[in-house]
Tab-separated table of C-alpha atoms and ligand atoms in Angstrom:
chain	number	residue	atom	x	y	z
J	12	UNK	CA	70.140	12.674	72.070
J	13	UNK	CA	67.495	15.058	73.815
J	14	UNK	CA	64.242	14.111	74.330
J	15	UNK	CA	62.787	16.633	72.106
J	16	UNK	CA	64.838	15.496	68.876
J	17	UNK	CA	63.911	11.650	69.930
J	18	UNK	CA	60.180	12.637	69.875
J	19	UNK	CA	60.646	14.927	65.901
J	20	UNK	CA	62.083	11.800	65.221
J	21	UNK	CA	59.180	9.611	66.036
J	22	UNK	CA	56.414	12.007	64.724
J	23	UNK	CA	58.620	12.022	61.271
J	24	UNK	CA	58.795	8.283	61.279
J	25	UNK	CA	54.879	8.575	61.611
J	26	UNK	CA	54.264	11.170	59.000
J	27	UNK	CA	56.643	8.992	56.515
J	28	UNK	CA	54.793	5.622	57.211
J	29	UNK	CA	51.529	7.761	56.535
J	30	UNK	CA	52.784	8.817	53.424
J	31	UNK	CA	53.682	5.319	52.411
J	32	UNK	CA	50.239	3.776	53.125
J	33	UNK	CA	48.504	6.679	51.290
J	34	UNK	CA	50.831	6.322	48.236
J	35	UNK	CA	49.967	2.338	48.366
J	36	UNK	CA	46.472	3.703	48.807
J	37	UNK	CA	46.371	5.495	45.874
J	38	UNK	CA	48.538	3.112	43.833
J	39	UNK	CA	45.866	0.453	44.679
J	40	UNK	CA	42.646	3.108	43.581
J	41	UNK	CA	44.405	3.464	40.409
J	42	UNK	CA	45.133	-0.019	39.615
J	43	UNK	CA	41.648	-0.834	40.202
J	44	UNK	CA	40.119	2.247	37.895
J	45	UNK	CA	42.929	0.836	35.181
J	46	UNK	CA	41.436	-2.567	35.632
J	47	UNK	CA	37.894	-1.608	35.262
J	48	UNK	CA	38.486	0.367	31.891
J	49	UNK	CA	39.632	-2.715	30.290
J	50	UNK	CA	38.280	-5.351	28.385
J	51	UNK	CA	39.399	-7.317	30.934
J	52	UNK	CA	38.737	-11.638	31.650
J	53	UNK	CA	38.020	-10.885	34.700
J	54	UNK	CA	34.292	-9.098	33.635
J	55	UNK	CA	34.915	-5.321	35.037
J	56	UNK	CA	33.904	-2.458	31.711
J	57	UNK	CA	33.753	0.457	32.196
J	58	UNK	CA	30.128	2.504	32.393
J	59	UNK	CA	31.189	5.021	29.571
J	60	UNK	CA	32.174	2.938	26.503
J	61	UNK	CA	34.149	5.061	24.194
J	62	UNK	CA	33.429	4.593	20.464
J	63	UNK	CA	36.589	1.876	19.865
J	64	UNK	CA	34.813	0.213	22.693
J	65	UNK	CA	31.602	-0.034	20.516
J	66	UNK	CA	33.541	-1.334	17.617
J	67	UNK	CA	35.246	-4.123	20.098
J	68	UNK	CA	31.425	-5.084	21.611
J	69	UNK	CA	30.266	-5.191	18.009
J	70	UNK	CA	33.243	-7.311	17.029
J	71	UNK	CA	32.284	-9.429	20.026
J	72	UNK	CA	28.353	-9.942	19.154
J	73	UNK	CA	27.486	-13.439	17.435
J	74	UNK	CA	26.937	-15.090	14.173
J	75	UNK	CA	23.236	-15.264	14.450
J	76	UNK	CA	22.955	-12.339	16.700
J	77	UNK	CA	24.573	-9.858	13.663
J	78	UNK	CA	21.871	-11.247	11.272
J	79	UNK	CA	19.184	-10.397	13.372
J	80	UNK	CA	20.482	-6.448	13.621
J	81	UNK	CA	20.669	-6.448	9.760
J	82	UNK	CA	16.956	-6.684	9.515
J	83	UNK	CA	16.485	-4.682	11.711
J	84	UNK	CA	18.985	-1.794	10.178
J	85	UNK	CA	16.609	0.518	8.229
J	86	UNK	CA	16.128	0.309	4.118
J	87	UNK	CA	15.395	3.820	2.371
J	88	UNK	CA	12.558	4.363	0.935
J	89	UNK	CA	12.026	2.794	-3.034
J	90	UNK	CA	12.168	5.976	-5.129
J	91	UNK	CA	8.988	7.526	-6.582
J	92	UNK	CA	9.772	5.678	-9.948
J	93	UNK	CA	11.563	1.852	-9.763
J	94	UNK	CA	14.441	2.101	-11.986
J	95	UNK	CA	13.733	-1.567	-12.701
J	96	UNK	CA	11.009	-0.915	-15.158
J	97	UNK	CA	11.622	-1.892	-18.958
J	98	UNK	CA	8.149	-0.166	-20.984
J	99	UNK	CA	5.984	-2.147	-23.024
J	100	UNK	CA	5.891	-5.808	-22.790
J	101	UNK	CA	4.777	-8.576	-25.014
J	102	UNK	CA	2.134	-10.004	-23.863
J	103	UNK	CA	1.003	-13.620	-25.411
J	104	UNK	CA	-0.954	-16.972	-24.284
J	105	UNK	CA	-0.202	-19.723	-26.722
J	106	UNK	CA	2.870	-20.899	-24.765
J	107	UNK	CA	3.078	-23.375	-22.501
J	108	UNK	CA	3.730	-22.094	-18.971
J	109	UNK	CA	4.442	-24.697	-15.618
J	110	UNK	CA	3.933	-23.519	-11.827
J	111	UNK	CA	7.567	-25.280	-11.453
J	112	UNK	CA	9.052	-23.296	-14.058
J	113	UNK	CA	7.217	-20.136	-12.992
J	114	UNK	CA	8.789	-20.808	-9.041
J	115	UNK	CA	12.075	-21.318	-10.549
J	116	UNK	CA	11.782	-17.680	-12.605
J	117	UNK	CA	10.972	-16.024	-9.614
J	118	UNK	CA	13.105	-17.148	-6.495
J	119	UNK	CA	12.506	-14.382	-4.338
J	120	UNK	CA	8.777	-14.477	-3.793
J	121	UNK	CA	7.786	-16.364	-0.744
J	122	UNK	CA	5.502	-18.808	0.188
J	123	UNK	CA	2.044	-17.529	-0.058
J	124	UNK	CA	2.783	-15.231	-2.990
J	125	UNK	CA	4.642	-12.495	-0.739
J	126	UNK	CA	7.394	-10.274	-2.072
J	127	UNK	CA	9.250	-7.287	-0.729
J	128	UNK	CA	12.088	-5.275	-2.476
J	129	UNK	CA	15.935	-6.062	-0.757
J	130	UNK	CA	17.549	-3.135	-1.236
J	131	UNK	CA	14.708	-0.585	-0.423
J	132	UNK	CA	11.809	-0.013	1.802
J	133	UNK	CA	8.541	-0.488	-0.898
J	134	UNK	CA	6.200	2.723	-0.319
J	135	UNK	CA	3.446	0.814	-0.597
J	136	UNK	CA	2.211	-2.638	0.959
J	137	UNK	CA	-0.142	-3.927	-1.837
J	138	UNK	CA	-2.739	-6.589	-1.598
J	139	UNK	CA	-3.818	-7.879	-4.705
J	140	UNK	CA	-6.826	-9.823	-4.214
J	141	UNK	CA	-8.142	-12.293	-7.449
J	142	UNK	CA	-11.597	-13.528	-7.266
J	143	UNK	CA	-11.790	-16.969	-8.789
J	144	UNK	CA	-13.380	-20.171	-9.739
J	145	UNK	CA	-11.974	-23.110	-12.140
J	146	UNK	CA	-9.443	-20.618	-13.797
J	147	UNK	CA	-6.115	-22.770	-13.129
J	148	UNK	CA	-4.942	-22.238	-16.829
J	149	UNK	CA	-5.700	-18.384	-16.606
J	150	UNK	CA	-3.814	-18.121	-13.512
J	151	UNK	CA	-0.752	-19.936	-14.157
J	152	UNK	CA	-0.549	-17.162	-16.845
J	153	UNK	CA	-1.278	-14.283	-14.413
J	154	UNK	CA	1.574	-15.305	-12.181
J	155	UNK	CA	3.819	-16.000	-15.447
J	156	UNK	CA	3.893	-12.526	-16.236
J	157	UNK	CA	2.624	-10.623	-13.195
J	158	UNK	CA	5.558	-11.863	-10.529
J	159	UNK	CA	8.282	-10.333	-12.223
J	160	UNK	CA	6.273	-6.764	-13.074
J	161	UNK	CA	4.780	-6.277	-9.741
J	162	UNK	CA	8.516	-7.411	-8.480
J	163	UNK	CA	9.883	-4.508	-10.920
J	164	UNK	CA	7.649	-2.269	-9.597
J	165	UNK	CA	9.288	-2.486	-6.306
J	166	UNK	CA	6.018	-3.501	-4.202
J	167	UNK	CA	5.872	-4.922	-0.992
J	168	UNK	CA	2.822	-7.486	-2.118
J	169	UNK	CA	0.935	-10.638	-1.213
J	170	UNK	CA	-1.354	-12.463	-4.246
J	171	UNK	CA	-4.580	-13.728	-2.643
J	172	UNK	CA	-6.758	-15.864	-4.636
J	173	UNK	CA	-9.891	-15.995	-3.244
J	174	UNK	CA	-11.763	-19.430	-4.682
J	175	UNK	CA	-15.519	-19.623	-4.287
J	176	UNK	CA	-16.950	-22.903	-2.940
J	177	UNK	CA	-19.337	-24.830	-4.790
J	178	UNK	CA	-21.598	-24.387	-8.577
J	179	UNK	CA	-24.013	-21.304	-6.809
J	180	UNK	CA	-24.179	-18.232	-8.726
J	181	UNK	CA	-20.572	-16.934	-8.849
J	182	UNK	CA	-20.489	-13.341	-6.883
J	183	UNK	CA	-17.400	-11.721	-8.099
J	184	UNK	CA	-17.808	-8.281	-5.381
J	185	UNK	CA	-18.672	-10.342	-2.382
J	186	UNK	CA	-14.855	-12.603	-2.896
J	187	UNK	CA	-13.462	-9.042	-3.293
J	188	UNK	CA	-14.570	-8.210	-0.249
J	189	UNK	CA	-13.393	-11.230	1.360
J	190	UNK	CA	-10.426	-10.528	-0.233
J	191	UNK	CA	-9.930	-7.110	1.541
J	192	UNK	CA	-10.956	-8.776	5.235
J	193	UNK	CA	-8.959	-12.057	4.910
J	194	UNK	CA	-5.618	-10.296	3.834
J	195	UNK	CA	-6.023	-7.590	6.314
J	196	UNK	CA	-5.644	-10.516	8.542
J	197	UNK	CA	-2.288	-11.610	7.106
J	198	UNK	CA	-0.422	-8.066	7.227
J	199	UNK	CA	-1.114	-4.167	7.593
J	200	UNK	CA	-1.551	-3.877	3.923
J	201	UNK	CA	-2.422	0.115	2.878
J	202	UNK	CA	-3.722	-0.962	-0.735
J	203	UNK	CA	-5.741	-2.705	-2.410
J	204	UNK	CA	-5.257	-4.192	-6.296
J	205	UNK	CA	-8.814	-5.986	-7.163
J	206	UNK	CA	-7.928	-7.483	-10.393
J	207	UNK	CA	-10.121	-10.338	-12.249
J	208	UNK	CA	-7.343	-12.957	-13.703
J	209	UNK	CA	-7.302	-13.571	-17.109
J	210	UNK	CA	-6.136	-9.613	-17.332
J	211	UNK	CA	-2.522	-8.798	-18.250
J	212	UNK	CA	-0.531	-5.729	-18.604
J	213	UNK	CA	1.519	-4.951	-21.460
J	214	UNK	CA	3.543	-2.264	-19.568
J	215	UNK	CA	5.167	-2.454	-16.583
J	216	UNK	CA	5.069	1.152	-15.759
J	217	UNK	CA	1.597	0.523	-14.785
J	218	UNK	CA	1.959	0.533	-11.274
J	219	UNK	CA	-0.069	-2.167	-9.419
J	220	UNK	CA	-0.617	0.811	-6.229
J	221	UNK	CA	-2.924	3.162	-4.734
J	222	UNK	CA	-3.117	6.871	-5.422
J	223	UNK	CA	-4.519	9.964	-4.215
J	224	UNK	CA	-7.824	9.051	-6.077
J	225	UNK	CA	-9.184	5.497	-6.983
J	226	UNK	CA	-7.031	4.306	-9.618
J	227	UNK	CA	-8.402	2.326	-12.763
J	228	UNK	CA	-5.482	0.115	-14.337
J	229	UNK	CA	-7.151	-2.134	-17.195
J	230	UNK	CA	-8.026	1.176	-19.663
J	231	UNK	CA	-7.208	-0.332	-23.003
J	232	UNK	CA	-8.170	-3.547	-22.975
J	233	UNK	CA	-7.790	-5.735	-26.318
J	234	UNK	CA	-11.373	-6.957	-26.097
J	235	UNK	CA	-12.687	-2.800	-26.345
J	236	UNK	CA	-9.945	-2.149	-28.785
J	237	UNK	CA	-7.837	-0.917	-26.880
J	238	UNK	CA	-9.934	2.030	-24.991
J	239	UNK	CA	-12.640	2.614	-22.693
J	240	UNK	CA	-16.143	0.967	-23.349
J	241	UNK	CA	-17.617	4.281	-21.465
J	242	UNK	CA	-16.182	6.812	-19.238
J	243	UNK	CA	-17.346	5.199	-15.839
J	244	UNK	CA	-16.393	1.828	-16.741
J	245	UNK	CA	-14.190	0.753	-13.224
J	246	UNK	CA	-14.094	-2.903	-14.340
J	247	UNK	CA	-11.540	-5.204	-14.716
J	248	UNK	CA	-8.391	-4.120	-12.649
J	249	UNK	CA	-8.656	-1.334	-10.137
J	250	UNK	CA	-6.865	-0.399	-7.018
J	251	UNK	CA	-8.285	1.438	-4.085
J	252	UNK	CA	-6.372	2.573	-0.371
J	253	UNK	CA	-8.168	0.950	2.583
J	254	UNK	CA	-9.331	4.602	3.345
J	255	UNK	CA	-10.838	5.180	-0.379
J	256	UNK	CA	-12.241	0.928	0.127
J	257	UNK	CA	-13.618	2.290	3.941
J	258	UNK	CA	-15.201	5.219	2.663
J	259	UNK	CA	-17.574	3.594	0.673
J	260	UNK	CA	-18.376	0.747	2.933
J	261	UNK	CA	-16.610	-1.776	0.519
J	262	UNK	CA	-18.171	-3.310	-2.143
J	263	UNK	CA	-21.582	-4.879	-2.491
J	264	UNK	CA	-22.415	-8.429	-1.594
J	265	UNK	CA	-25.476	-8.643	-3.879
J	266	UNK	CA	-24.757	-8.817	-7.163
J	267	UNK	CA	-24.477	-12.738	-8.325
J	268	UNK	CA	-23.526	-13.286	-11.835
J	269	UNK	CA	-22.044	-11.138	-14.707
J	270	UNK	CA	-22.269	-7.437	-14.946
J	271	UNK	CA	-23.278	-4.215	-12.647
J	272	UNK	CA	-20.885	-4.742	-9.955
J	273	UNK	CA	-18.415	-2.598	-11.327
J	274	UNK	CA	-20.656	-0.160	-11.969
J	275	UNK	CA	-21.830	0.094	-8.223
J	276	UNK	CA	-18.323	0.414	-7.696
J	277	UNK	CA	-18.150	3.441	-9.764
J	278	UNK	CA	-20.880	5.137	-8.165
J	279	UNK	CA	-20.093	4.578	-4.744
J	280	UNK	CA	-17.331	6.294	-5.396
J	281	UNK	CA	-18.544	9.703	-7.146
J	282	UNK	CA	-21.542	9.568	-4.527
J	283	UNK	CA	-18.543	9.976	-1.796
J	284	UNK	CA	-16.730	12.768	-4.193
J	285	UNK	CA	-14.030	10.792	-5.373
J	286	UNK	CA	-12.716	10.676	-8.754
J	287	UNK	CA	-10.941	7.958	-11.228
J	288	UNK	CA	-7.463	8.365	-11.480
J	289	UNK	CA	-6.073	6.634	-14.434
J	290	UNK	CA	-2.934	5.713	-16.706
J	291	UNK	CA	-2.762	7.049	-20.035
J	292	UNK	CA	-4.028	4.720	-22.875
J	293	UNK	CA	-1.008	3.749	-23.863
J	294	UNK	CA	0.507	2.734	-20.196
J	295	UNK	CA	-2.414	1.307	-19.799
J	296	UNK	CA	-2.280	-1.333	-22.716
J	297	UNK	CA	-3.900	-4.633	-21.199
J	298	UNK	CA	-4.623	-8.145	-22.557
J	299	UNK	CA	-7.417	-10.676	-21.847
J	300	UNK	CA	-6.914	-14.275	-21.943
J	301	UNK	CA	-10.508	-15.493	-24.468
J	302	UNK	CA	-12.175	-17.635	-22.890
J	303	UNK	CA	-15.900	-19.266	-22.870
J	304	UNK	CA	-18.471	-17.807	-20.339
J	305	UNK	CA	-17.973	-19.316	-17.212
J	306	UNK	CA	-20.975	-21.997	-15.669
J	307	UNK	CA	-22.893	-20.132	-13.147
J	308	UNK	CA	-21.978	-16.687	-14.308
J	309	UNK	CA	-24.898	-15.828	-17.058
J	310	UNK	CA	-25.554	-11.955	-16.615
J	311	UNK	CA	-27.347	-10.919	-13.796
J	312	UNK	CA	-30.356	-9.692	-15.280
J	313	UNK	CA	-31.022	-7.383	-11.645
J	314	UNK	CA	-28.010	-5.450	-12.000
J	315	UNK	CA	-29.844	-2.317	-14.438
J	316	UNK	CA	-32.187	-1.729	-11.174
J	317	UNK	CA	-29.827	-2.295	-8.816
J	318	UNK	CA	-27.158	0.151	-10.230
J	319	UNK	CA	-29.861	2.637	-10.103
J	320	UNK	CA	-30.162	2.342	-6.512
J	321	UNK	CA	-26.150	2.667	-5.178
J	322	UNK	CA	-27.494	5.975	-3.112
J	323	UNK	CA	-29.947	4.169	-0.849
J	324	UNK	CA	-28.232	0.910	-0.757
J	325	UNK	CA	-24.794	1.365	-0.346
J	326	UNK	CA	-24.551	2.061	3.214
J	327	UNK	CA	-27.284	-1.131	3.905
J	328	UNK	CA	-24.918	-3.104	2.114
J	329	UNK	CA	-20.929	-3.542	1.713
J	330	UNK	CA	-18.381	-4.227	4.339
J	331	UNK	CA	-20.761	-3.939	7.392
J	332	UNK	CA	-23.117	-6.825	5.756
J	333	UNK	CA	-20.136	-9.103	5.096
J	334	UNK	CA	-20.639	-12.699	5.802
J	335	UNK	CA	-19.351	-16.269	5.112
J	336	UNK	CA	-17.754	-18.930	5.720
J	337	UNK	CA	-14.148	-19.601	5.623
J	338	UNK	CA	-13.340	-23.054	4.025
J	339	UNK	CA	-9.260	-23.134	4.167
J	340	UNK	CA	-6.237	-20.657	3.590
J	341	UNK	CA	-3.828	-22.863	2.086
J	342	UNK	CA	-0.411	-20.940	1.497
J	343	UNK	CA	1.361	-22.106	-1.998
J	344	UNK	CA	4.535	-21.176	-3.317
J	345	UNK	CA	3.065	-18.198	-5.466
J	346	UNK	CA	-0.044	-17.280	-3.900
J	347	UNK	CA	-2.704	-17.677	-0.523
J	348	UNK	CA	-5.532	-19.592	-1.956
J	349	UNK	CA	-8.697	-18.452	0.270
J	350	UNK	CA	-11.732	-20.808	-0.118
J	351	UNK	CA	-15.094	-19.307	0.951
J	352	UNK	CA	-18.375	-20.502	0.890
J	353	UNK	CA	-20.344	-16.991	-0.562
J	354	UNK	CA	-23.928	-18.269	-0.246
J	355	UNK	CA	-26.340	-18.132	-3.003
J	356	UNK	CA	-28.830	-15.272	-4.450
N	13	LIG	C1	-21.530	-4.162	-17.107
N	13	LIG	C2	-20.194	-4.154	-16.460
N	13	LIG	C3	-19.132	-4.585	-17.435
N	13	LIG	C4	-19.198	-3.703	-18.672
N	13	LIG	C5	-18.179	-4.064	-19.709
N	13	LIG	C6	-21.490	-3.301	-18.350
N	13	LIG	O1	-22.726	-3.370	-19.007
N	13	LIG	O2	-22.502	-3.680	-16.232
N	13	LIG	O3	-20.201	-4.993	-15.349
N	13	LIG	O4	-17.871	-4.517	-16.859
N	13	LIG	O5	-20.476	-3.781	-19.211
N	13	LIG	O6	-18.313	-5.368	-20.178
């Protein structure tokens, strides 16, 4: 053998070990890369999960964990009209009627008196705020028929009582108020259902919401035979957005006893150019539960001067004059029970 041939021999035995290391090189990268783009025990993923990948890490995600991303997935809207209403109902109040059984007929409400729809996204979130005093048998009646309407009606809604404190002078615009601040406090409600309770509706297609104008719900009432008393009567059941309740500072705090409130109501409203929407007078078919005058409720023999005044006083009093004291929120299976101490005249 030369020397030349003994050194092409060497510097081929080179190259060739070279070509081994690279190849075990390379074998190595891709073993690694193969690795990593499993779902391997050993932890490696890969940074660019492919969609079977998301199925797998779906697959992989907990019990309690899967719950908590169903809430969260996103309802559609309720439509325009629930398809859950049934028309005129019948209305009475010589049967007996139990909180118990009334819990048991609706299971889905929740503690406090809340509801929202399962299979939709309400398009509303309704407050409907009750003043009261010493009305038990009137409201056991109230919830009796209004959970399952307002339920049919596909609301998102919370029933707040709101019980005034003591024997004073009852002052039913002052609880409303309270009403509106105290549930505000509770959720992001957008409207507002101010209803007294011994009213029922005799047809569930009319809708316990807010419209584009101040809506009036109670417009045949039994007790007027079955139409309006006047034109600008707003008493009763009415609903109002927080931006319709805002614009008129609220209601005012100084009417104590029966009458006028309503009526200041009313004004406030056509003195900020807003009309009365309403239902027609058969939709809006309501009952009242009879019943004596209430103790501390004579009518308030003010309320003819006062109503004359809504222009100048309105602003001075409402919403930014609100005060009182809050006695306990006590959260029952069907509604909030707010007790407030209103003051006296
Ligand atoms: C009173 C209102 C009441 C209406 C109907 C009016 O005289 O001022 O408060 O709602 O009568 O009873």
């Amino acid at each position: 053998m030369t020397g030349d041939s003994s050194v092409n021999f060497n510097v081929l035995n080179r190259i060739c070990k070279l070509v081994v290391v690279l190849c075990f090189l390379h074998i190595a990268v891709i073993f690694v890369f193969y690795v990593r783009s499993m779902d391997s025990p050993f932890g490696f993923r890969s940074q660019h999960s492919t969609r079977n990948d998301t199925k797998r890490q779906e697959a992989a995600v907990e019990p309690a964990e899967q719950a908590e991303q169903a809430t969260e997935i996103k309802l559609e809207k309720c439509p325009e009209t629930s398809p859950l209403l049934v028309g005129p109902l019948r209305v009475e109040f010589n049967t007996h009627v139990s909180l118990d059984q009334i819990k048991k007929d609706n299971p889905n409400v929740q503690l406090g008196g809340r509801y929202q729809p399962k299979d939709c996204e309400a398009l509303q979130k309704v407050a409907i705020i009750i003043p009261f005093r010493n009305r038990d048998e009137h409201l056991k009646f109230w919830l009796h028929y209004l959970h399952p309407i307002l339920q049919r009606q596909q609301l998102d809604y919370g029933v707040y009582i709101i019980n005034q404190e003591g024997d004073e002078t009852f002052n039913r615009a002052k609880l409303l108020n309270v009403g509106y601040v105290e549930a505000l406090k509770e959720y992001d409600y957008d409207c507002f259902v101010f209803s007294d309770v011994d009213l029922i509706p005799m047809d569930d297609r009319n809708i316990y919401r807010c419209f584009q104008q101040p809506r009036h719900l109670s417009v045949s009432m039994d007790k007027f035979g079955y139409r309006l008393p006047y034109n600008q009567y707003f008493g009763g059941v009415s609903s109002m957005s927080k931006d319709q309740y805002l614009k008129i500072n609220g209601f005012p705090n100084n009417y104590w006893g029966w009458g006028g409130e309503d009526d200041d109501i009313y004004n406030r409203l056509s003195f900020r150019g807003m009309s009365i929407s309403r239902p027609d007078g058969e939709v809006g078919k309501c009952r009242m539960i009879r019943h004596d005058r209430d103790r501390q409720n004579d009518p308030n023999p003010q309320r003819f001067d006062r109503i004359a005044h809504t222009r100048d006083t309105m602003d001075k009093d409402g919403l930014n004059t609100l005060t009182y004291q809050l006695v306990s929120v006590e959260k029952l299976d069907l509604y909030t029970k707010i007790t407030v101490n209103v003051g006296k005249p």
